[in-house]
CSV table of C-alpha atoms in Angstrom, one decimal:
chain,number,residue,atom,x,y,z
A,1,MET,CA,74.6,-12.6,2.7
A,2,ALA,CA,73.4,-15.8,4.2
A,3,ARG,CA,75.1,-18.4,6.9
A,4,THR,CA,73.9,-22.4,7.4
A,5,LEU,CA,75.5,-23.5,10.6
A,6,THR,CA,74.4,-25.6,13.4
A,7,PHE,CA,72.4,-24.3,15.7
A,8,SER,CA,74.9,-26.6,18.3
A,9,GLN,CA,77.3,-23.5,16.6
A,10,LEU,CA,75.7,-20.7,16.9
A,11,ARG,CA,75.9,-21.7,20.3
A,12,LYS,CA,79.5,-22.7,21.3
A,13,ILE,CA,80.4,-19.1,19.7
A,14,LYS,CA,78.0,-17.3,22.2
A,15,ASP,CA,79.9,-18.9,24.6
A,16,GLN,CA,82.9,-18.8,23.2
A,17,LEU,CA,82.6,-14.6,23.7
A,18,PRO,CA,83.8,-12.9,26.6
A,19,ASP,CA,81.9,-11.2,29.5
A,20,GLY,CA,79.8,-8.1,28.3
A,21,SER,CA,79.8,-9.3,24.7
A,22,ILE,CA,76.5,-9.2,23.9
A,23,ARG,CA,76.4,-5.4,26.1
A,24,LYS,CA,78.5,-3.9,22.8
A,25,ILE,CA,78.1,-6.2,20.5
A,26,ALA,CA,74.1,-4.5,21.1
A,27,SER,CA,75.5,-0.7,21.2
A,28,GLU,CA,77.7,-1.1,18.5
A,29,LEU,CA,75.2,-2.2,16.3
A,30,ASP,CA,72.2,0.0,17.8
A,31,MET,CA,70.0,-2.3,18.9
A,32,GLU,CA,68.3,-3.9,21.7
A,33,GLU,CA,70.8,-6.4,23.9
A,34,GLU,CA,67.4,-9.6,23.8
A,35,THR,CA,68.0,-9.0,19.6
A,36,VAL,CA,71.3,-10.1,19.4
A,37,ARG,CA,70.7,-12.5,22.1
A,38,ASN,CA,67.2,-13.7,19.8
A,39,TYR,CA,70.2,-13.9,17.7
A,40,PHE,CA,72.2,-17.1,18.8
A,41,GLY,CA,69.1,-18.4,19.9
A,42,GLY,CA,66.9,-16.8,22.4
A,43,TRP,CA,63.3,-16.1,22.6
A,44,ASN,CA,62.7,-12.8,24.0
A,45,PHE,CA,60.4,-11.1,22.2
A,46,ASP,CA,58.6,-8.9,24.0
A,47,ARG,CA,62.0,-6.7,24.7
A,48,GLY,CA,64.0,-8.0,21.8
A,49,GLN,CA,63.4,-8.5,18.0
A,50,SER,CA,63.8,-10.9,15.4
A,51,ALA,CA,67.2,-11.6,14.4
A,52,GLY,CA,66.6,-12.9,10.8
A,53,ILE,CA,67.6,-16.3,11.9
A,54,HIS,CA,65.6,-19.5,11.0
A,55,ILE,CA,66.0,-22.7,12.7
A,56,GLU,CA,64.7,-26.1,11.0
A,57,LYS,CA,64.4,-29.4,12.9
A,58,GLY,CA,68.0,-31.4,13.2
A,59,PRO,CA,70.7,-33.2,14.6
A,60,GLU,CA,73.1,-30.8,16.4
A,61,GLY,CA,70.4,-28.5,17.7
A,62,GLY,CA,69.4,-28.2,13.7
A,63,ILE,CA,70.0,-26.6,11.2
A,64,VAL,CA,70.3,-22.6,10.9
A,65,THR,CA,69.9,-20.4,8.5
A,66,LEU,CA,71.2,-16.9,9.9
A,67,GLU,CA,69.5,-13.7,6.6
A,68,ASP,CA,72.8,-11.5,7.5
A,69,THR,CA,75.1,-12.1,9.2
A,70,THR,CA,76.3,-8.8,11.3
A,71,ILE,CA,76.2,-9.7,14.8
A,72,LEU,CA,77.4,-13.2,13.7
A,73,ASP,CA,80.9,-11.2,11.8
A,74,LEU,CA,80.9,-8.5,14.8
A,75,ALA,CA,80.6,-12.1,17.7
A,76,GLU,CA,83.9,-14.4,15.4
A,77,SER,CA,85.8,-10.6,15.8
A,78,MET,CA,85.4,-10.5,19.4
A,79,LEU,CA,86.9,-14.6,19.5
A,80,THR,CA,89.5,-13.3,17.5
A,81,ARG,CA,91.5,-10.1,19.3
């Protein structure tokens, strides 16, 4: 199910993650770390892939629509542990 939030909200979630979380998410989902970073707004497509994120320009970095929330759900679960 798709989810919409601001780019600032997405980056805040990423910034709150404990050290090593990107690696842990990538490992658990069997994907490249750069793909997880790209999900949170990175742009390294040489090593990672697009992760179904769409950004429309606007306030607070714009509006982000995530096609698949699996990475976000896992990240948010790490924040509540």
